[in-house]
Amino acid sequence: MLRAPGIAALTVLAWAACVIASDGVLSLLLDIDVVPERGAGSLVGPAMIAAAVLALLLRLLLGTARGRRSLLPVETLFGTYLVLLVVGAVAYAVVRGDAATALLFAAGSALSLFVLLPALLAGVAGVVFVAMLRAQDLGAGPPKWPWERDDH
């Protein structure tokens, strides 16, 4: 049976795959760049997602205690949102060489679909993670074929 760290890792991996896919599809359908700011370079977006992956993984790993699970989906949603904005702003300021542009980047990205959708997906990932842990607490296990059961 998969333990909480394994479930957290697989949840974050699925979240990252969904974010990459959704960003790509949205970018193609809307014909806009994921990071539309001029001069941002090609590493600001991946840095934002990489930092969000680490933050989400850490939050899920810390959220495995039984009494602290109820707000986990909300915490993952808002935590991921803040990490995406802060890391994006810092990375943009580093690339541009001007600290004042960090606030402009954060303000411009605050309502971007490329920030809001990953945050929303992180909330969904938090719900899935909590549901899987609760199912394990209630005795759920892997499915078995009829001949594997011990109900003789």
XYZ file of N, CA, C and O in Angstrom:
608
model
N 0.841 -1.175 0.000
C 0.000 0.000 0.000
C 0.889 1.243 0.000
O 1.899 1.302 0.677
N 0.492 2.239 -0.756
C 1.242 3.473 -0.889
C 1.051 4.338 0.355
O -0.067 4.537 0.821
N 2.124 4.850 0.893
C 2.074 5.691 2.090
C 1.910 7.163 1.697
O 2.004 7.532 0.531
N 1.706 8.012 2.690
C 1.430 9.429 2.466
C 2.505 10.135 1.632
O 2.152 10.904 0.730
N 3.807 9.927 1.861
C 4.788 10.600 1.001
C 4.680 10.183 -0.461
O 4.835 11.010 -1.361
N 4.387 8.927 -0.698
C 4.213 8.462 -2.074
C 2.980 9.058 -2.715
O 2.987 9.450 -3.888
N 1.897 9.134 -1.935
C 0.668 9.748 -2.446
C 0.910 11.228 -2.737
O 0.453 11.755 -3.754
N 1.646 11.909 -1.860
C 1.954 13.325 -2.074
C 2.774 13.513 -3.345
O 2.488 14.405 -4.154
N 3.783 12.673 -3.548
C 4.629 12.790 -4.735
C 3.824 12.559 -6.013
O 3.963 13.304 -6.992
N 2.982 11.539 -6.014
C 2.175 11.261 -7.201
C 1.131 12.349 -7.438
O 0.833 12.691 -8.595
N 0.585 12.915 -6.371
C -0.377 14.007 -6.514
C 0.286 15.231 -7.133
O -0.269 15.859 -8.036
N 1.481 15.559 -6.670
C 2.205 16.710 -7.211
C 2.617 16.453 -8.665
O 2.544 17.357 -9.509
N 3.019 15.238 -8.965
C 3.379 14.895 -10.339
C 2.170 15.047 -11.268
O 2.287 15.616 -12.363
N 1.015 14.573 -10.827
C -0.208 14.728 -11.629
C -0.577 16.201 -11.767
O -1.000 16.656 -12.838
N -0.401 16.980 -10.693
C -0.684 18.409 -10.751
C 0.220 19.093 -11.779
O -0.254 19.891 -12.593
N 1.501 18.782 -11.738
C 2.447 19.404 -12.677
C 2.088 19.049 -14.116
O 2.143 19.916 -15.010
N 1.708 17.819 -14.357
C 1.326 17.410 -15.710
C 0.082 18.174 -16.168
O 0.019 18.632 -17.318
N -0.880 18.331 -15.286
C -2.098 19.076 -15.633
C -1.793 20.550 -15.906
O -2.358 21.149 -16.820
N -0.895 21.123 -15.124
C -0.540 22.533 -15.313
C 0.187 22.726 -16.637
O -0.126 23.659 -17.391
N 1.128 21.871 -16.936
C 1.860 21.996 -18.200
C 0.910 21.842 -19.380
O 0.959 22.611 -20.343
N 0.014 20.858 -19.295
C -0.945 20.643 -20.376
C -1.908 21.827 -20.508
O -2.165 22.307 -21.620
N -2.437 22.294 -19.388
C -3.410 23.397 -19.458
C -2.754 24.692 -19.931
O -3.350 25.441 -20.707
N -1.534 24.950 -19.487
C -0.837 26.149 -19.957
C -0.588 26.081 -21.463
O -0.748 27.067 -22.178
N -0.193 24.921 -21.937
C 0.051 24.762 -23.366
C -1.212 24.926 -24.179
O -1.226 25.638 -25.206
N -2.294 24.303 -23.756
C -3.558 24.398 -24.493
C -4.092 25.829 -24.452
O -4.530 26.367 -25.480
N -4.065 26.460 -23.276
C -4.534 27.847 -23.187
C -3.697 28.787 -24.046
O -4.235 29.675 -24.709
N -2.405 28.587 -24.044
C -1.528 29.430 -24.841
C -1.838 29.286 -26.327
O -1.863 30.277 -27.065
N -2.091 28.063 -26.769
C -2.431 27.847 -28.177
C -3.806 28.389 -28.529
O -3.989 29.038 -29.565
N -4.792 28.125 -27.678
C -6.158 28.563 -27.980
C -6.316 30.078 -27.930
O -7.024 30.668 -28.751
N -5.689 30.710 -26.965
C -5.833 32.156 -26.796
C -4.777 32.952 -27.556
O -4.849 34.183 -27.612
N -3.790 32.261 -28.101
C -2.696 32.875 -28.855
C -1.973 33.950 -28.039
O -1.743 35.066 -28.507
N -1.660 33.591 -26.783
C -0.879 34.485 -25.926
C 0.232 33.683 -25.262
O 0.147 32.462 -25.138
N 1.259 34.373 -24.839
C 2.363 33.726 -24.139
C 1.973 33.472 -22.684
O 1.178 34.206 -22.105
N 2.582 32.460 -22.103
C 2.327 32.156 -20.699
C 2.800 33.316 -19.826
O 2.141 33.706 -18.869
N 3.953 33.875 -20.160
C 4.463 35.068 -19.480
C 4.544 36.166 -20.539
O 5.533 36.267 -21.267
N 3.509 36.995 -20.659
C 3.454 37.951 -21.766
C 4.328 39.194 -21.603
O 4.466 39.957 -22.559
N 4.916 39.397 -20.445
C 5.732 40.593 -20.236
C 6.949 40.569 -21.154
O 7.627 39.548 -21.288
N 7.240 41.704 -21.734
C 8.378 41.813 -22.647
C 9.683 41.704 -21.865
O 9.819 42.232 -20.780
N 10.609 41.004 -22.436
C 11.923 40.868 -21.827
C 11.969 39.908 -20.656
O 12.937 39.893 -19.905
N 10.941 39.094 -20.483
C 10.927 38.171 -19.348
C 11.872 36.995 -19.556
O 12.311 36.376 -18.602
N 12.178 36.683 -20.788
C 13.046 35.537 -21.046
C 12.250 34.247 -20.991
O 11.036 34.235 -20.767
N 12.944 33.161 -21.162
C 12.259 31.867 -21.242
C 12.280 31.083 -19.934
O 11.752 29.975 -19.886
N 12.864 31.618 -18.881
C 12.981 30.862 -17.640
C 12.050 31.322 -16.517
O 11.959 30.654 -15.497
N 11.368 32.426 -16.706
C 10.494 32.927 -15.642
C 9.336 31.961 -15.408
O 9.048 31.577 -14.266
N 8.664 31.537 -16.459
C 7.538 30.607 -16.329
C 7.943 29.279 -15.716
O 7.329 28.826 -14.744
N 8.981 28.613 -16.243
C 9.416 27.360 -15.626
C 9.883 27.521 -14.179
O 9.663 26.627 -13.358
N 10.491 28.655 -13.840
C 10.908 28.885 -12.453
C 9.690 28.980 -11.542
O 9.701 28.460 -10.415
N 8.632 29.619 -12.035
C 7.404 29.731 -11.250
C 6.810 28.349 -10.979
O 6.439 28.037 -9.840
N 6.739 27.525 -12.018
C 6.145 26.193 -11.869
C 7.019 25.303 -10.995
O 6.515 24.561 -10.142
N 8.340 25.373 -11.171
C 9.243 24.551 -10.352
C 9.125 24.909 -8.874
O 9.073 24.019 -8.011
N 9.049 26.194 -8.574
C 8.893 26.617 -7.181
C 7.534 26.176 -6.632
O 7.428 25.753 -5.475
N 6.501 26.251 -7.459
C 5.175 25.824 -7.017
C 5.135 24.321 -6.771
O 4.462 23.857 -5.847
N 5.861 23.550 -7.577
C 5.940 22.098 -7.371
C 6.553 21.807 -6.003
O 6.030 21.002 -5.224
N 7.649 22.475 -5.692
C 8.306 22.265 -4.397
C 7.414 22.710 -3.237
O 7.305 22.008 -2.226
N 6.764 23.841 -3.387
C 5.892 24.341 -2.314
C 4.700 23.414 -2.097
O 4.336 23.117 -0.953
N 4.113 22.946 -3.191
C 2.969 22.044 -3.073
C 3.381 20.721 -2.436
O 2.689 20.198 -1.562
N 4.518 20.202 -2.842
C 5.001 18.945 -2.261
C 5.260 19.104 -0.763
O 4.834 18.263 0.037
N 5.923 20.179 -0.375
C 6.184 20.407 1.045
C 4.888 20.561 1.835
O 4.742 20.015 2.928
N 3.919 21.275 1.267
C 2.659 21.469 1.980
C 1.900 20.154 2.138
O 1.316 19.896 3.187
N 1.900 19.331 1.105
C 1.216 18.043 1.210
C 1.922 17.129 2.205
O 1.274 16.422 2.974
N 3.241 17.139 2.201
C 3.980 16.301 3.150
C 3.742 16.742 4.587
O 3.658 15.911 5.491
N 3.627 18.039 4.793
C 3.365 18.547 6.142
C 1.900 18.392 6.542
O 1.568 18.492 7.712
N 1.034 18.149 5.581
C -0.389 18.046 5.867
C -0.877 16.638 6.103
O -2.065 16.366 6.006
N 0.021 15.727 6.426
C -0.387 14.339 6.595
C -0.886 14.023 8.002
O -1.435 12.952 8.217
N -0.708 14.922 8.931
C -1.218 14.681 10.287
C -2.740 14.667 10.263
O -3.373 15.446 9.565
N -3.340 13.773 11.008
C -4.795 13.565 10.948
C -5.605 14.810 11.288
O -6.605 15.088 10.667
N -5.209 15.552 12.261
C -6.007 16.681 12.700
C -5.868 17.926 11.855
O -6.601 18.875 12.039
N -4.946 17.936 10.911
C -4.654 19.159 10.174
C -5.027 19.065 8.703
O -4.456 19.751 7.892
N -5.977 18.233 8.347
C -6.267 18.017 6.936
C -7.422 18.850 6.392
O -7.539 18.989 5.186
N -8.267 19.375 7.214
C -9.506 19.972 6.721
C -9.281 21.210 5.853
O -10.024 21.440 4.912
N -8.295 22.008 6.164
C -8.033 23.220 5.381
C -6.936 23.042 4.336
O -6.559 24.003 3.672
N -6.450 21.837 4.185
C -5.341 21.596 3.263
C -5.643 22.034 1.831
O -4.797 22.685 1.204
N -6.820 21.742 1.261
C -7.086 22.201 -0.111
C -7.047 23.724 -0.255
O -6.519 24.249 -1.241
N -7.563 24.439 0.729
C -7.538 25.904 0.681
C -6.102 26.409 0.809
O -5.689 27.339 0.111
N -5.347 25.772 1.685
C -3.946 26.172 1.870
C -3.128 25.911 0.609
O -2.271 26.726 0.251
N -3.372 24.801 -0.060
C -2.623 24.522 -1.289
C -3.003 25.501 -2.387
O -2.143 25.955 -3.137
N -4.267 25.868 -2.467
C -4.716 26.821 -3.482
C -4.043 28.177 -3.285
O -3.387 28.691 -4.194
N -4.188 28.748 -2.095
C -3.624 30.076 -1.855
C -2.102 30.059 -1.772
O -1.440 30.998 -2.211
N -1.533 28.991 -1.216
C -0.076 28.892 -1.155
C 0.546 28.831 -2.534
O 1.541 29.513 -2.820
N -0.037 28.042 -3.411
C 0.479 27.949 -4.778
C 0.327 29.279 -5.504
O 1.229 29.710 -6.226
N -0.797 29.931 -5.304
C -1.030 31.241 -5.924
C 0.052 32.238 -5.504
O 0.649 32.917 -6.338
N 0.321 32.288 -4.206
C 1.326 33.236 -3.708
C 2.729 32.884 -4.193
O 3.507 33.764 -4.566
N 3.058 31.595 -4.211
C 4.382 31.179 -4.684
C 4.559 31.544 -6.154
O 5.615 32.048 -6.556
N 3.539 31.302 -6.957
C 3.632 31.651 -8.380
C 3.869 33.144 -8.564
O 4.722 33.556 -9.369
N 3.139 33.968 -7.817
C 3.305 35.420 -7.951
C 4.654 35.905 -7.446
O 5.336 36.682 -8.117
N 5.059 35.450 -6.269
C 6.307 35.934 -5.671
C 7.520 35.479 -6.474
O 8.399 36.280 -6.802
N 7.563 34.199 -6.807
C 8.714 33.692 -7.567
C 8.749 34.313 -8.956
O 9.817 34.672 -9.457
N 7.591 34.464 -9.577
C 7.546 35.119 -10.883
C 8.043 36.553 -10.819
O 8.806 36.997 -11.676
N 7.623 37.281 -9.798
C 8.044 38.675 -9.650
C 9.544 38.776 -9.404
O 10.231 39.610 -10.006
N 10.060 37.921 -8.537
C 11.500 37.950 -8.245
C 12.303 37.548 -9.485
O 13.303 38.194 -9.829
N 11.876 36.494 -10.166
C 12.595 36.049 -11.364
C 12.560 37.124 -12.444
O 13.566 37.370 -13.119
N 11.420 37.770 -12.612
C 11.309 38.834 -13.607
C 12.212 40.009 -13.254
O 12.869 40.584 -14.117
N 12.259 40.366 -11.974
C 13.127 41.462 -11.540
C 14.595 41.118 -11.760
O 15.387 41.977 -12.156
N 14.961 39.857 -11.534
C 16.355 39.437 -11.753
C 16.697 39.500 -13.233
O 17.759 39.990 -13.627
N 15.791 39.020 -14.077
C 16.039 39.027 -15.519
C 16.139 40.453 -16.041
O 17.016 40.770 -16.843
N 15.257 41.314 -15.584
C 15.251 42.702 -16.052
C 16.313 43.565 -15.365
O 16.648 44.631 -15.860
N 16.798 43.132 -14.203
C 17.798 43.914 -13.484
C 17.219 45.137 -12.803
O 17.948 46.081 -12.509
N 15.918 45.129 -12.538
C 15.260 46.282 -11.945
C 14.228 45.784 -10.931
O 13.247 45.135 -11.295
N 14.443 46.097 -9.666
C 13.565 45.595 -8.612
C 12.168 46.180 -8.689
O 11.196 45.548 -8.259
N 12.015 47.359 -9.237
C 10.694 47.989 -9.319
C 9.763 47.212 -10.244
O 8.541 47.268 -10.085
N 10.315 46.491 -11.177
C 9.467 45.744 -12.115
C 8.811 44.535 -11.455
O 7.862 43.983 -12.012
N 9.303 44.135 -10.291
C 8.712 42.987 -9.595
C 7.252 43.257 -9.237
O 6.394 42.394 -9.432
N 6.968 44.440 -8.726
C 5.589 44.777 -8.371
C 4.697 44.864 -9.602
O 3.542 44.436 -9.578
N 5.240 45.389 -10.684
C 4.460 45.470 -11.911
C 4.150 44.074 -12.455
O 3.049 43.821 -12.932
N 5.117 43.172 -12.371
C 4.899 41.806 -12.826
C 3.833 41.123 -11.971
O 2.918 40.478 -12.495
N 3.945 41.259 -10.654
C 2.983 40.624 -9.755
C 1.577 41.178 -9.983
O 0.601 40.415 -10.025
N 1.460 42.479 -10.161
C 0.151 43.078 -10.403
C -0.428 42.626 -11.735
O -1.618 42.340 -11.846
N 0.423 42.532 -12.746
C -0.044 42.104 -14.061
C -0.391 40.630 -14.119
O -1.226 40.212 -14.919
N 0.234 39.826 -13.280
C 0.006 38.386 -13.303
C -1.058 37.928 -12.311
O -1.475 36.777 -12.367
N -1.492 38.790 -11.436
C -2.402 38.388 -10.365
C -3.707 37.797 -10.887
O -4.260 36.891 -10.279
N -4.197 38.277 -12.006
C -5.454 37.780 -12.563
C -5.250 37.010 -13.868
O -6.201 36.794 -14.610
N -4.032 36.606 -14.122
C -3.724 35.840 -15.336
C -4.256 34.414 -15.204
O -4.161 33.795 -14.140
N -4.786 33.882 -16.291
C -5.226 32.485 -16.289
C -4.073 31.540 -16.001
O -4.280 30.457 -15.458
N -2.868 31.940 -16.368
C -1.703 31.092 -16.182
C -1.209 31.078 -14.737
O -0.299 30.331 -14.398
N -1.803 31.890 -13.891
C -1.551 31.853 -12.447
C -2.777 31.313 -11.715
O -2.654 30.491 -10.802
N -3.947 31.744 -12.135
C -5.180 31.317 -11.462
C -5.476 29.832 -11.669
O -5.877 29.147 -10.730
N -5.295 29.332 -12.895
C -5.613 27.929 -13.150
C -4.693 26.968 -12.395
O -5.178 26.012 -11.788
N -3.363 27.187 -12.375
C -2.531 26.301 -11.550
C -2.889 26.351 -10.065
O -2.840 25.328 -9.375
N -3.279 27.519 -9.568
C -3.685 27.614 -8.168
C -4.968 26.819 -7.932
O -5.077 26.084 -6.941
N -5.928 26.941 -8.839
C -7.158 26.183 -8.720
C -6.882 24.678 -8.795
O -7.425 23.892 -8.021
N -6.012 24.274 -9.699
C -5.646 22.859 -9.805
C -4.926 22.379 -8.544
O -5.053 21.213 -8.162
N -4.175 23.255 -7.888
C -3.522 22.876 -6.632
C -4.563 22.638 -5.542
O -4.410 21.733 -4.712
N -5.632 23.423 -5.550
C -6.720 23.175 -4.610
C -7.380 21.830 -4.866
O -7.686 21.085 -3.923
N -7.574 21.498 -6.131
C -8.130 20.189 -6.485
C -7.176 19.079 -6.056
O -7.604 18.044 -5.536
N -5.889 19.296 -6.256
C -4.897 18.301 -5.825
C -4.953 18.107 -4.314
O -4.819 16.987 -3.815
N -5.171 19.189 -3.570
C -5.316 19.086 -2.119
C -6.536 18.267 -1.731
O -6.476 17.448 -0.813
N -7.640 18.450 -2.445
C -8.855 17.675 -2.174
C -8.599 16.191 -2.439
O -8.962 15.325 -1.638
N -7.960 15.891 -3.569
C -7.671 14.500 -3.924
C -6.738 13.861 -2.898
O -6.943 12.720 -2.469
N -5.730 14.604 -2.473
C -4.777 14.094 -1.493
C -5.471 13.764 -0.175
O -5.278 12.689 0.391
N -6.303 14.679 0.307
C -7.023 14.443 1.558
C -7.967 13.256 1.420
O -8.065 12.416 2.318
N -8.648 13.152 0.292
C -9.571 12.033 0.077
C -8.831 10.697 0.075
O -9.310 9.710 0.651
N -7.657 10.664 -0.541
C -6.887 9.416 -0.565
C -6.385 9.045 0.829
O -6.400 7.864 1.212
N -5.953 10.021 1.602
C -5.502 9.733 2.963
C -6.652 9.266 3.845
O -6.491 8.336 4.636
N -7.816 9.900 3.702
C -8.977 9.477 4.492
C -9.422 8.075 4.114
O -9.838 7.290 4.968
N -9.352 7.753 2.830
C -9.711 6.403 2.393
C -8.762 5.378 3.007
O -9.191 4.300 3.442
N -7.487 5.707 3.056
C -6.526 4.801 3.694
C -6.812 4.660 5.180
O -6.709 3.565 5.732
N -7.169 5.746 5.830
C -7.485 5.695 7.259
C -8.679 4.786 7.536
O -8.776 4.171 8.592
N -9.588 4.717 6.578
C -10.785 3.891 6.736
C -10.575 2.448 6.276
O -11.518 1.665 6.250
N -9.354 2.121 5.909
C -9.031 0.747 5.563
C -9.026 0.419 4.090
O -8.949 -0.752 3.717
N -9.119 1.407 3.239
C -9.086 1.138 1.808
C -7.698 0.634 1.417
O -6.686 1.045 1.972
N -7.677 -0.259 0.483
C -6.423 -0.804 -0.008
C -6.494 -0.997 -1.503
O -7.477 -0.618 -2.145
N -5.488 -1.578 -2.051
C -5.491 -1.802 -3.501
C -6.550 -2.837 -3.873
O -6.866 -3.721 -3.075
N -7.092 -2.737 -5.057
C -8.084 -3.726 -5.479
C -7.432 -5.094 -5.661
O -6.235 -5.189 -5.935
N -8.241 -6.139 -5.481
C -7.714 -7.501 -5.612
C -8.606 -8.290 -6.560
O -9.817 -8.084 -6.615
N -7.983 -9.189 -7.286
C -8.726 -10.120 -8.120
C -9.458 -11.104 -7.221
O -9.066 -11.319 -6.069
N -10.517 -11.712 -7.723
C -11.290 -12.647 -6.876
C -10.434 -13.747 -6.260
O -10.666 -14.148 -5.132
N -9.449 -14.263 -6.963
C -8.633 -15.346 -6.430
C -7.592 -14.873 -5.427
O -6.947 -15.667 -4.777
N -7.420 -13.550 -5.294
C -6.473 -13.017 -4.324
C -7.115 -12.765 -2.961
O -6.405 -12.544 -1.981
N -8.415 -12.777 -2.895
C -9.117 -12.469 -1.645
C -8.998 -13.626 -0.642
O -8.911 -14.784 -1.019
N -9.046 -13.251 0.622
C -8.944 -14.235 1.696
C -10.308 -14.488 2.336
O -10.421 -14.587 3.551
N -11.346 -14.625 1.540
C -12.674 -14.821 2.102
C -13.147 -16.267 1.983
O -14.278 -16.555 1.726
N -12.230 -17.207 2.224
C -12.563 -18.642 2.126
C -13.368 -19.076 3.304
O -13.270 -18.881 4.385
